[in-house]
Amino acid sequence: MSQDCIESAYCFIHQKLRVYEFSTNLTQRDDIEYAISQYVDGMNPQLYQLLADGRDGFLLDHVSFEQDMRKAQEQLEKMML
């Protein structure tokens, strides 16, 4: 898995998380969840498995979505160092 792959995922998730966590617009938040789910579909499978750490539905479950995004961002940030 390339450094570019990691950096690209970090940038996308970081940007979407920043908007999501401060948004009060439910439609906007739903759109971000959809965008992330589409990103996950095309994400490097090895990277996704590493981030998910064996959890089914990681970044795809509405209930844990924000928490998952924070975890993914933290992990990706560590991988860039």
Coordinates of C-alpha atoms in Angstrom, one line a residue:
M1 CA 0.0 0.0 0.0
S2 CA 1.5 3.3 -1.1
Q3 CA 2.0 6.5 0.9
D4 CA -0.1 8.3 -1.6
C5 CA -3.0 5.9 -0.9
I6 CA -2.7 6.6 2.9
E7 CA -2.4 10.4 2.4
S8 CA -5.4 10.5 0.0
A9 CA -7.6 8.6 2.4
Y10 CA -6.5 10.9 5.3
C11 CA -7.2 14.0 3.3
F12 CA -10.7 12.8 2.3
I13 CA -11.7 11.6 5.7
H14 CA -10.2 14.6 7.5
Q15 CA -12.1 17.0 5.3
K16 CA -15.4 15.2 5.6
L17 CA -15.1 14.8 9.3
R18 CA -14.5 18.5 9.8
V19 CA -17.7 19.4 8.0
Y20 CA -19.7 16.5 9.6
E21 CA -18.8 17.3 13.2
F22 CA -19.9 20.9 13.0
S23 CA -22.9 20.5 10.6
T24 CA -26.4 20.8 12.0
N25 CA -27.9 20.1 8.5
L26 CA -29.1 16.5 8.5
T27 CA -29.2 16.3 4.7
Q28 CA -25.5 17.5 4.6
R29 CA -24.6 14.9 7.2
D30 CA -26.4 12.1 5.2
D31 CA -24.6 13.3 2.1
I32 CA -21.2 12.9 3.9
E33 CA -22.1 9.4 5.1
Y34 CA -23.0 8.5 1.5
A35 CA -19.7 10.1 0.1
I36 CA -17.7 8.1 2.7
S37 CA -19.5 4.9 1.8
Q38 CA -18.7 5.4 -1.9
Y39 CA -15.1 6.1 -1.0
V40 CA -14.9 2.9 1.1
D41 CA -16.2 1.0 -2.0
G42 CA -13.2 2.2 -4.0
M43 CA -10.7 2.2 -1.2
N44 CA -7.6 0.0 -1.2
P45 CA -9.0 -3.2 0.5
Q46 CA -5.8 -3.7 2.6
L47 CA -6.1 -0.2 3.9
Y48 CA -9.8 -0.6 4.7
Q49 CA -9.1 -3.9 6.5
L50 CA -6.4 -2.3 8.5
L51 CA -8.5 0.6 9.6
A52 CA -11.6 -1.6 10.3
D53 CA -9.5 -3.9 12.5
G54 CA -12.0 -6.7 11.9
R55 CA -15.1 -4.7 12.4
D56 CA -18.0 -5.3 10.0
G57 CA -19.5 -2.1 8.7
F58 CA -16.7 0.1 9.7
L59 CA -17.4 3.7 8.4
L60 CA -20.7 2.3 7.1
D61 CA -22.9 2.2 10.2
H62 CA -24.9 5.3 10.9
V63 CA -24.8 4.8 14.6
S64 CA -21.0 4.6 14.9
F65 CA -20.2 6.7 11.8
E66 CA -18.6 9.8 13.5
Q67 CA -16.7 7.6 16.0
D68 CA -15.4 5.5 13.1
M69 CA -14.3 8.6 11.1
R70 CA -12.4 9.8 14.1
K71 CA -10.7 6.5 14.6
A72 CA -9.8 6.2 10.9
Q73 CA -8.4 9.7 10.8
E74 CA -6.2 9.0 13.9
Q75 CA -4.9 5.8 12.4
L76 CA -4.2 7.4 9.0
E77 CA -2.4 10.3 10.7
K78 CA -0.1 7.9 12.6
M79 CA 0.6 6.0 9.3
M80 CA 1.8 9.2 7.7
L81 CA 4.5 9.8 10.3

